[in-house]
mmCIF file of the N, C-alpha and C atoms, coordinates in Angstrom:
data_MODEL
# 
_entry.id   MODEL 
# 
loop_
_atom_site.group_PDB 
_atom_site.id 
_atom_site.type_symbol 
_atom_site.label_atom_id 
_atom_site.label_alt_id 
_atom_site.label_comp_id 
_atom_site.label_asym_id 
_atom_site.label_entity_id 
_atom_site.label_seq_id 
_atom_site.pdbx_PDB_ins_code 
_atom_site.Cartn_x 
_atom_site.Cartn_y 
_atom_site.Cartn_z 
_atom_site.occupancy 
_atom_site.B_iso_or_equiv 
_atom_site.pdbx_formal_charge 
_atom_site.auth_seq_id 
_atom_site.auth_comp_id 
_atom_site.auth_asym_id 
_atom_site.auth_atom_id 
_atom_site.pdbx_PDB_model_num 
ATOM 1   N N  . UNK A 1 1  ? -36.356 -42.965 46.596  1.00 0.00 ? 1  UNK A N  1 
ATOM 2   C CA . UNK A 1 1  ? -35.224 -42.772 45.736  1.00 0.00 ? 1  UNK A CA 1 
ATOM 3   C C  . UNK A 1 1  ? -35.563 -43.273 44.345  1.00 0.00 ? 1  UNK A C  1 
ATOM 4   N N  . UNK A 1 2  ? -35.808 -42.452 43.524  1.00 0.00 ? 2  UNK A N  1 
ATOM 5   C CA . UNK A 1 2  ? -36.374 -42.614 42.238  1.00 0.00 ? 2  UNK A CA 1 
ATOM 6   C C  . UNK A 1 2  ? -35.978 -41.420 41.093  1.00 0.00 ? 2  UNK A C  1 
ATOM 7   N N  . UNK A 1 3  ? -36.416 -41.822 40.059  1.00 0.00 ? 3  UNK A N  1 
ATOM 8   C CA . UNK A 1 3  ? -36.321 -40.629 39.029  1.00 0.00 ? 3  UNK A CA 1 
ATOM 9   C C  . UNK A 1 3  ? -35.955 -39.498 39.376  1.00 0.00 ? 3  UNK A C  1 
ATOM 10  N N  . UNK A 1 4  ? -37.211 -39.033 40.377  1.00 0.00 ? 4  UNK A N  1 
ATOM 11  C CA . UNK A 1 4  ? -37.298 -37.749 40.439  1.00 0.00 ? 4  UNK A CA 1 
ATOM 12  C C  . UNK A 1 4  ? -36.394 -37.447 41.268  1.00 0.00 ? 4  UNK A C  1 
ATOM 13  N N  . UNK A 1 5  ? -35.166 -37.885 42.040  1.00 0.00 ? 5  UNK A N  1 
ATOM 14  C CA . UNK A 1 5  ? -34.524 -37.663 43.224  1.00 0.00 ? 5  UNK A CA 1 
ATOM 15  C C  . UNK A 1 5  ? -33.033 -36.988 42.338  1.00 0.00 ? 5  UNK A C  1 
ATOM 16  N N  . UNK A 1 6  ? -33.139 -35.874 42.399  1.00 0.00 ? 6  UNK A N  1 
ATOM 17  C CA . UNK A 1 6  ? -31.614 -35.270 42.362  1.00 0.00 ? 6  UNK A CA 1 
ATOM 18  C C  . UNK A 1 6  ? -30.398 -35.878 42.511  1.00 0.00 ? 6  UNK A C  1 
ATOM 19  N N  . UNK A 1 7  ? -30.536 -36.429 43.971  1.00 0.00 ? 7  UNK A N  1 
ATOM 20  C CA . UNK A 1 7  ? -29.574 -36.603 44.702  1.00 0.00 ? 7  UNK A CA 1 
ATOM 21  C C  . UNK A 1 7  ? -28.853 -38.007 44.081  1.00 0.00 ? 7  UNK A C  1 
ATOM 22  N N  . UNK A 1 8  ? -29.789 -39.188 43.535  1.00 0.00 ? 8  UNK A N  1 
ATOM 23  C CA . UNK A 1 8  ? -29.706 -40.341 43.291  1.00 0.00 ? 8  UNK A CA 1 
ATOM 24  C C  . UNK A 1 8  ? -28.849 -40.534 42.164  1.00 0.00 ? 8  UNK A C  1 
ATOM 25  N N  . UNK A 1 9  ? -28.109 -42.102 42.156  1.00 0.00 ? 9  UNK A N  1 
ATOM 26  C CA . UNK A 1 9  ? -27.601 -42.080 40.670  1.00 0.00 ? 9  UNK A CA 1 
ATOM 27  C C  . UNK A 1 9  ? -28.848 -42.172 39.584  1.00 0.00 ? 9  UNK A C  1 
ATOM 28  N N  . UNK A 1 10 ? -30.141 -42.814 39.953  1.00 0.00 ? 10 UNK A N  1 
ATOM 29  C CA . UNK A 1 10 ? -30.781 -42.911 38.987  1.00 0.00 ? 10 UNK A CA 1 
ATOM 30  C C  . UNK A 1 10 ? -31.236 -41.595 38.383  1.00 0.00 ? 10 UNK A C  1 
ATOM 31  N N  . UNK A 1 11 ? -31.783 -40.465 39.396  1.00 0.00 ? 11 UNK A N  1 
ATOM 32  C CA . UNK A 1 11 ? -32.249 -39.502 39.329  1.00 0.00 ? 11 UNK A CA 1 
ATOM 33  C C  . UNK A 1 11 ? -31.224 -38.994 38.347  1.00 0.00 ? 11 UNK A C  1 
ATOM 34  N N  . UNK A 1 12 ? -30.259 -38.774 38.558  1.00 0.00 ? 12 UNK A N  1 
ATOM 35  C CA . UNK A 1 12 ? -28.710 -38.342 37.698  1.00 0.00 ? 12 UNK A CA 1 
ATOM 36  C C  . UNK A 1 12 ? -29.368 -38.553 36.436  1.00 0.00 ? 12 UNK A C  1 
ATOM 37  N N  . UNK A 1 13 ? -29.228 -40.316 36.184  1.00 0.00 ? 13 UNK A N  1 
ATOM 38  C CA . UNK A 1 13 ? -29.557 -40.619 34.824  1.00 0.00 ? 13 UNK A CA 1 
ATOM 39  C C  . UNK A 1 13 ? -30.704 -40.168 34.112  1.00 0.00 ? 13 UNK A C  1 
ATOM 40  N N  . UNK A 1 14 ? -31.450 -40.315 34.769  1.00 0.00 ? 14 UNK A N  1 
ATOM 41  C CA . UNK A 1 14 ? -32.824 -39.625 33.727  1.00 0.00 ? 14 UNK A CA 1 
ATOM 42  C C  . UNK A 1 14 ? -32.629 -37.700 33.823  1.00 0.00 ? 14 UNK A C  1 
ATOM 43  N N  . UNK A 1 15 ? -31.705 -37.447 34.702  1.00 0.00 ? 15 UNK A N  1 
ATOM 44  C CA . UNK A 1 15 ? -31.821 -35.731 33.868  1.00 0.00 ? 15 UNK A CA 1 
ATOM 45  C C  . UNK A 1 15 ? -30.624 -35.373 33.067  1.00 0.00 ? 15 UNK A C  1 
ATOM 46  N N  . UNK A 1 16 ? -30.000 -37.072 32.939  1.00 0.00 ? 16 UNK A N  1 
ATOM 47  C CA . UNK A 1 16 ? -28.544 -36.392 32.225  1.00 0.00 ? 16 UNK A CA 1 
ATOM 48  C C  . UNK A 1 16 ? -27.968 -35.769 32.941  1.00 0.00 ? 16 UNK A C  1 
ATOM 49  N N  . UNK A 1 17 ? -27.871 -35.455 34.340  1.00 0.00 ? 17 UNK A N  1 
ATOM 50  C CA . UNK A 1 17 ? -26.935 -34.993 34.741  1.00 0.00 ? 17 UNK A CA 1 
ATOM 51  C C  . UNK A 1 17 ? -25.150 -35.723 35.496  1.00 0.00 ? 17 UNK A C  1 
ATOM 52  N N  . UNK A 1 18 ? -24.552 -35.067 36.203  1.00 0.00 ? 18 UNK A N  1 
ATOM 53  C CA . UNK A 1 18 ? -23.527 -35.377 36.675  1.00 0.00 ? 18 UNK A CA 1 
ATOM 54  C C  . UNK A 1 18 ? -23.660 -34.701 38.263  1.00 0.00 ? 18 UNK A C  1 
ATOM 55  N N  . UNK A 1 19 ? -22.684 -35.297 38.872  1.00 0.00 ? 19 UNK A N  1 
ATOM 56  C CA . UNK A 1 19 ? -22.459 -35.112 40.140  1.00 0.00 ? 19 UNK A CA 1 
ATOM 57  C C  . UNK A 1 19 ? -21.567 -36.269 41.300  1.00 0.00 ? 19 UNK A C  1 
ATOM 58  N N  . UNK A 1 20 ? -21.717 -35.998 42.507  1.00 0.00 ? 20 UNK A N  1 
ATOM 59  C CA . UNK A 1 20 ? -21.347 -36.783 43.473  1.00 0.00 ? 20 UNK A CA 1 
ATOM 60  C C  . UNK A 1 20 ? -21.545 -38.322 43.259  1.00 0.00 ? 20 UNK A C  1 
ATOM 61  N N  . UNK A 1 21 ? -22.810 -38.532 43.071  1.00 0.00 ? 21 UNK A N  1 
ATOM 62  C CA . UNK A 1 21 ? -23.598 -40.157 43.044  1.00 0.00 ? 21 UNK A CA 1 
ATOM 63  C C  . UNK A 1 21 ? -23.103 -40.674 41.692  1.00 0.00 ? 21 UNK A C  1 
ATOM 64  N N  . UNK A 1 22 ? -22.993 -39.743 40.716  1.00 0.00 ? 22 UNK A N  1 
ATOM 65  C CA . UNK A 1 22 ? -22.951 -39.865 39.277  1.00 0.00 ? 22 UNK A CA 1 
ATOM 66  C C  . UNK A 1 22 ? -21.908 -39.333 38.769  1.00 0.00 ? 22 UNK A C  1 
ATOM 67  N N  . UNK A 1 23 ? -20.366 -39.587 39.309  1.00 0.00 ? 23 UNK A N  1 
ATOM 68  C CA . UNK A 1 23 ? -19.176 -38.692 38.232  1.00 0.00 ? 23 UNK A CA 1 
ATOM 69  C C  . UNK A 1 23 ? -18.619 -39.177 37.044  1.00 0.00 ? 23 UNK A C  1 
ATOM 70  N N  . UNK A 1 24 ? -18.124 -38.504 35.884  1.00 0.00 ? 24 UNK A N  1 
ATOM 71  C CA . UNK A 1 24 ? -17.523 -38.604 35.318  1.00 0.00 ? 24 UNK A CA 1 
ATOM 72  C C  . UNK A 1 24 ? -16.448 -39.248 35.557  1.00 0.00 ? 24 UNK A C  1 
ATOM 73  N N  . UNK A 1 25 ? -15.636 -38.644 35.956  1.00 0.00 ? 25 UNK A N  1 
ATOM 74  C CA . UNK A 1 25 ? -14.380 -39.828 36.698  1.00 0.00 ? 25 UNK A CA 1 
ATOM 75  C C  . UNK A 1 25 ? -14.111 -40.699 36.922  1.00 0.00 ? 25 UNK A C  1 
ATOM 76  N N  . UNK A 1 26 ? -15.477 -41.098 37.583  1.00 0.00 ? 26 UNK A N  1 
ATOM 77  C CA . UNK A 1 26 ? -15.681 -42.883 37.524  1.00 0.00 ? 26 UNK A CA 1 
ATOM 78  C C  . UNK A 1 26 ? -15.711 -43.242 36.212  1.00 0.00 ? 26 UNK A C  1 
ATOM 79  N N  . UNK A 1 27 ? -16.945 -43.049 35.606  1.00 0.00 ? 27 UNK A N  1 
ATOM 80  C CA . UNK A 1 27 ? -17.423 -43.828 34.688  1.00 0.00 ? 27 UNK A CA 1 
ATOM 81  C C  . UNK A 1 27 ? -16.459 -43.801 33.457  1.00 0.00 ? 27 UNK A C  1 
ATOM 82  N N  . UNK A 1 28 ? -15.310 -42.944 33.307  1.00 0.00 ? 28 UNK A N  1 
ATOM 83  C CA . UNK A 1 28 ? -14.463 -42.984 32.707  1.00 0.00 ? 28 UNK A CA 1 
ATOM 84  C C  . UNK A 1 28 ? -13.480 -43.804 32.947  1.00 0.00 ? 28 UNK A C  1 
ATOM 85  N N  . UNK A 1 29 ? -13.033 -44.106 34.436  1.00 0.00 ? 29 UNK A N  1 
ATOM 86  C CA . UNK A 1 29 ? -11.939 -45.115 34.590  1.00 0.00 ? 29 UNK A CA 1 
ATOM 87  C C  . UNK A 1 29 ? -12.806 -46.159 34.321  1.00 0.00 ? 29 UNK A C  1 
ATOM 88  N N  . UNK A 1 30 ? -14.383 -46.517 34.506  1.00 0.00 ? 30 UNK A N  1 
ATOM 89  C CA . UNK A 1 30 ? -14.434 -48.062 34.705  1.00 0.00 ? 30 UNK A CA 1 
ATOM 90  C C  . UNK A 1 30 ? -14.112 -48.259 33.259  1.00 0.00 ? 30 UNK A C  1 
ATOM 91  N N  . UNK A 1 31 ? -14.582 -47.522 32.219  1.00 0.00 ? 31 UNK A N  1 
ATOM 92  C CA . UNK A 1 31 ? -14.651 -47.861 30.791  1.00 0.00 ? 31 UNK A CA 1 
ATOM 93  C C  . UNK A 1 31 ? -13.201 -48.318 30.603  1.00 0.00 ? 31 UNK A C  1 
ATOM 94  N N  . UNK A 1 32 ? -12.343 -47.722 31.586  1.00 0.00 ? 32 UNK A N  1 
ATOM 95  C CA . UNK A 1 32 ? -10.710 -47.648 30.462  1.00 0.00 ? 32 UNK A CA 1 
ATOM 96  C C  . UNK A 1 32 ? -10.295 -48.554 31.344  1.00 0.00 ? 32 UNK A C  1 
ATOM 97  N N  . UNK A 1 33 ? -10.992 -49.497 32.237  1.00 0.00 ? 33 UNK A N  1 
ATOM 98  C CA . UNK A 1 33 ? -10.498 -50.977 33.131  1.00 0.00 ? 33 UNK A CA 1 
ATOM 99  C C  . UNK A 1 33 ? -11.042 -51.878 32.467  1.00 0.00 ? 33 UNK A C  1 
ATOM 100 N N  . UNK A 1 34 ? -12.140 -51.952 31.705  1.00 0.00 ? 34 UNK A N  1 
ATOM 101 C CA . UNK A 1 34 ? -12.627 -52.722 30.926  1.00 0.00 ? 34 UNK A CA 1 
ATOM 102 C C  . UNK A 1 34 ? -12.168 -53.101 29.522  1.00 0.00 ? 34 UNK A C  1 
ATOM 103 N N  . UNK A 1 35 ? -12.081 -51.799 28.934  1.00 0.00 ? 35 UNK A N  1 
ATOM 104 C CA . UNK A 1 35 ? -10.519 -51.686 28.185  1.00 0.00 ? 35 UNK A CA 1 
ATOM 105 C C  . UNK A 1 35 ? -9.814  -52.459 27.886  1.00 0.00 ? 35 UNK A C  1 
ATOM 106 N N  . UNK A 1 36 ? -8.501  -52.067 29.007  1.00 0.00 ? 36 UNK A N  1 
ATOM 107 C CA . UNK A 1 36 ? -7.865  -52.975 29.354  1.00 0.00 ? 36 UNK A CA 1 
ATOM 108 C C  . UNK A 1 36 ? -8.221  -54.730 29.337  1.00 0.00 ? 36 UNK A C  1 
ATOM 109 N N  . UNK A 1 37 ? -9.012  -54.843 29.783  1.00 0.00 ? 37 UNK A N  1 
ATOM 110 C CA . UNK A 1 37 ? -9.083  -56.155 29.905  1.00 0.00 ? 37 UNK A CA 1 
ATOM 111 C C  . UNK A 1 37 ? -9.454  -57.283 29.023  1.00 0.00 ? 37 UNK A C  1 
ATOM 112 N N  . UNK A 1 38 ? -10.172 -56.398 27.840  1.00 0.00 ? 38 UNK A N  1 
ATOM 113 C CA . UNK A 1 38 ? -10.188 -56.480 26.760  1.00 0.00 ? 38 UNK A CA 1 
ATOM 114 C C  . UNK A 1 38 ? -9.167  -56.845 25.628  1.00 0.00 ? 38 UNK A C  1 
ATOM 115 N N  . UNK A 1 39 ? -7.908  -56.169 25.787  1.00 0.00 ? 39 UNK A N  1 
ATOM 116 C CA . UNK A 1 39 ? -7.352  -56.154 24.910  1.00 0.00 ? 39 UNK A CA 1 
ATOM 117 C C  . UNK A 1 39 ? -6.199  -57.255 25.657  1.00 0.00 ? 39 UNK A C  1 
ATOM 118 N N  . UNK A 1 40 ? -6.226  -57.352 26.934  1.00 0.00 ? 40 UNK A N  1 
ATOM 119 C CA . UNK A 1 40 ? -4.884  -58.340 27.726  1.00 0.00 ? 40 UNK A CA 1 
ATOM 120 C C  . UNK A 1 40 ? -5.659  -60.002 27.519  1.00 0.00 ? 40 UNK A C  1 
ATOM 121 N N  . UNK A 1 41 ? -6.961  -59.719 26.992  1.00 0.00 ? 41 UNK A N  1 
ATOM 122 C CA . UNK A 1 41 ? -7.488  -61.221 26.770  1.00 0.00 ? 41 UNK A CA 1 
ATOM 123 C C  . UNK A 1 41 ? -7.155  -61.479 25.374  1.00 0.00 ? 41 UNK A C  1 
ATOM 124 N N  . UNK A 1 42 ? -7.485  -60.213 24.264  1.00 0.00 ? 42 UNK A N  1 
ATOM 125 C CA . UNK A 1 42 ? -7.106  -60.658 23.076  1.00 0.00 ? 42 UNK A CA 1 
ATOM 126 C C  . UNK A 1 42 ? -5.771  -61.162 22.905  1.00 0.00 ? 42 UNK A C  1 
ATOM 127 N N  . UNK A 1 43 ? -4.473  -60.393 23.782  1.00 0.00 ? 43 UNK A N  1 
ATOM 128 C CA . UNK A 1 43 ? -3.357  -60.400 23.437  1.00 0.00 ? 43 UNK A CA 1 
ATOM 129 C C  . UNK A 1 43 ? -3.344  -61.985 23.983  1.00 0.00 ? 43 UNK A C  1 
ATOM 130 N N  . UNK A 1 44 ? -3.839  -62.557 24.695  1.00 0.00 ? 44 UNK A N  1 
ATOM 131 C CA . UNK A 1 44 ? -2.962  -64.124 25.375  1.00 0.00 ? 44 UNK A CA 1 
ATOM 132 C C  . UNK A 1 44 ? -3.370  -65.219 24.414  1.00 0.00 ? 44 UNK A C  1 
ATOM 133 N N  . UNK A 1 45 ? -4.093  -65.010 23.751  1.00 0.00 ? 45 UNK A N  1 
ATOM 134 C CA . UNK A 1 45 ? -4.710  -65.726 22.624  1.00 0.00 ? 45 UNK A CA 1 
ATOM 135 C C  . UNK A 1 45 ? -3.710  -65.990 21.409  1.00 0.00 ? 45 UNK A C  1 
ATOM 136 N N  . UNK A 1 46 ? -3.205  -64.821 21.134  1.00 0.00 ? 46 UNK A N  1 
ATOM 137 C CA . UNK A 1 46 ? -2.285  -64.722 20.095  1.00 0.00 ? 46 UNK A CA 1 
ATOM 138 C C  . UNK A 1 46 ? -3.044  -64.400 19.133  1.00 0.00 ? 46 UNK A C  1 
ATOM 139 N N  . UNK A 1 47 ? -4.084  -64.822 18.532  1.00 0.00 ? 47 UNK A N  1 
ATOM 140 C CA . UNK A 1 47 ? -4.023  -64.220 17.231  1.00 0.00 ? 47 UNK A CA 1 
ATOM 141 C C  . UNK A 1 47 ? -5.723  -63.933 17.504  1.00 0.00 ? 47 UNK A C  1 
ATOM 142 N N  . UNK A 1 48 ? -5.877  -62.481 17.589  1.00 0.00 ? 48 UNK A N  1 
ATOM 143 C CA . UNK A 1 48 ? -7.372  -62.408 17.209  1.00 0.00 ? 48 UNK A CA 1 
ATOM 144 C C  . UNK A 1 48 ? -8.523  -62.888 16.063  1.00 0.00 ? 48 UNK A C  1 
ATOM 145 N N  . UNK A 1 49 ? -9.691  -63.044 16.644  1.00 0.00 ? 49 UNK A N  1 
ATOM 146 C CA . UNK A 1 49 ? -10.409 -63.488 16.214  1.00 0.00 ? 49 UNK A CA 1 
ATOM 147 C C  . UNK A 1 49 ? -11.125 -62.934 15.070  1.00 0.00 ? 49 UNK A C  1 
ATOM 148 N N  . UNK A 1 50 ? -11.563 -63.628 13.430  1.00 0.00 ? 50 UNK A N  1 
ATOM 149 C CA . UNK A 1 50 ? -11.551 -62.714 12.402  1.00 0.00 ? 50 UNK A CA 1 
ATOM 150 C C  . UNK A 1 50 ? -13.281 -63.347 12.242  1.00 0.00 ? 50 UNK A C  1 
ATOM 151 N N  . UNK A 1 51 ? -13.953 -62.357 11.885  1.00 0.00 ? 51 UNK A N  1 
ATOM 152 C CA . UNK A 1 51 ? -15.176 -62.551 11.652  1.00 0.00 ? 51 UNK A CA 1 
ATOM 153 C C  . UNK A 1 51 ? -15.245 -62.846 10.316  1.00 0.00 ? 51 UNK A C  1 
ATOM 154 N N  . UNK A 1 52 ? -16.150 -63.959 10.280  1.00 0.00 ? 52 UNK A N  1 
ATOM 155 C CA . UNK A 1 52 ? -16.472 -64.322 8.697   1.00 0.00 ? 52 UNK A CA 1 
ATOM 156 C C  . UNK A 1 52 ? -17.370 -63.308 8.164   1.00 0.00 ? 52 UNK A C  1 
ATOM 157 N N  . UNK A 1 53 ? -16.976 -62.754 6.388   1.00 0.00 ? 53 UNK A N  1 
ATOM 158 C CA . UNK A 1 53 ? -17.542 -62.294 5.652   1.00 0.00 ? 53 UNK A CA 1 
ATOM 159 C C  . UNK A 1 53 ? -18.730 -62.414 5.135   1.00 0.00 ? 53 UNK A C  1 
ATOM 160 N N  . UNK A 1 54 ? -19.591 -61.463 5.178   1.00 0.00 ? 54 UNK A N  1 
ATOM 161 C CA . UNK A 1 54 ? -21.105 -61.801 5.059   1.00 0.00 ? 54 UNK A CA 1 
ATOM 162 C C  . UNK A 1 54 ? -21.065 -61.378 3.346   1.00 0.00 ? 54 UNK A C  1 
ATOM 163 N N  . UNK A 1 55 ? -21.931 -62.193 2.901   1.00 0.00 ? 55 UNK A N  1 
ATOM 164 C CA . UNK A 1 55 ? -22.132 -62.010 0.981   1.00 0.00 ? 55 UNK A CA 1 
ATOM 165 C C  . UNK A 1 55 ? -23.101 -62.251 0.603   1.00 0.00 ? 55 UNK A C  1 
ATOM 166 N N  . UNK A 1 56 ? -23.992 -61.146 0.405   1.00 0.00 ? 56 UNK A N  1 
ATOM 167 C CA . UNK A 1 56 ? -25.433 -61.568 -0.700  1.00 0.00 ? 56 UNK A CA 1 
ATOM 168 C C  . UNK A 1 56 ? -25.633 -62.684 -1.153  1.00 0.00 ? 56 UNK A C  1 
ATOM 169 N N  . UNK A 1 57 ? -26.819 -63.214 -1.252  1.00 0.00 ? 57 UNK A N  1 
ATOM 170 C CA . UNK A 1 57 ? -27.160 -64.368 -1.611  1.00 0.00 ? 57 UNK A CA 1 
ATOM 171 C C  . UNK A 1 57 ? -27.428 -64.097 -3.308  1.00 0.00 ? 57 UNK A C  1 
ATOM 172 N N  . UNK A 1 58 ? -26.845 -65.324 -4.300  1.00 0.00 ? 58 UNK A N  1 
ATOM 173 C CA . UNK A 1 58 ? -27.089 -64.731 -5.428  1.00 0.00 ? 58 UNK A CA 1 
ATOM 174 C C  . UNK A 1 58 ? -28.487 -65.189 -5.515  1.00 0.00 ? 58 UNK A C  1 
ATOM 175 N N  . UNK A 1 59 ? -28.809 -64.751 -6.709  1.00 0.00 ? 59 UNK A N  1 
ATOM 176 C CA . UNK A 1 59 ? -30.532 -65.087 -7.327  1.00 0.00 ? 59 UNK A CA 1 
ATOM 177 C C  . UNK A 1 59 ? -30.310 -66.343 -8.023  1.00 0.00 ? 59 UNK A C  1 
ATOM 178 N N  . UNK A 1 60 ? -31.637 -66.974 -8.212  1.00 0.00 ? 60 UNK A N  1 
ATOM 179 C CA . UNK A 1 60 ? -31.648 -68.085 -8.853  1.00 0.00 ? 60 UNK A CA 1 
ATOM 180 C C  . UNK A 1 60 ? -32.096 -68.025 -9.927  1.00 0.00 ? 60 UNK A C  1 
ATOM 181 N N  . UNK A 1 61 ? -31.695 -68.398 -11.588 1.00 0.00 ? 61 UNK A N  1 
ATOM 182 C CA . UNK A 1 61 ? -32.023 -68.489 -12.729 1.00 0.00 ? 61 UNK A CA 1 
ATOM 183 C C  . UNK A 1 61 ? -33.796 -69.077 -12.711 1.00 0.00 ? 61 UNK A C  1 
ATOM 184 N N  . UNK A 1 62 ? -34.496 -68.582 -12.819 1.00 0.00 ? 62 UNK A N  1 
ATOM 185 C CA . UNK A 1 62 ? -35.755 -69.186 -13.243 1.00 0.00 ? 62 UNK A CA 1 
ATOM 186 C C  . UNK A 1 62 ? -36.149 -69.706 -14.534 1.00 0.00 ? 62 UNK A C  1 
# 
């Protein structure tokens, strides 16, 4: 069960394909459970988290 196997999820992955081992369906709900869980962690927090601003370093007078 390798690459070359049709049938396999891996096989799936390396031809890009879809199927039984490999559906869409799934891999769409897991994304939109993860999602979720994502955003029910930001929300208990209260106030999301703000990334500090990145700024060129100035030059130095020589």
């Amino acid at each position: 069960m390798g690459k070359g196997d049709k049938k396999s999820k891996k096989g799936k992955i390396w031809r890009d394909s879809y199927g039984n081992s490999r559906s869409r369906a799934a891999l769409k709900a897991k994304l939109k459970r993860t999602a979720s869980k994502k955003t029910v962690a930001d929300a208990g927090t209260g106030e999301a988290a703000a990334k500090p601003k990145r700024t060129a370093a100035k030059k130095k007078d020589a």
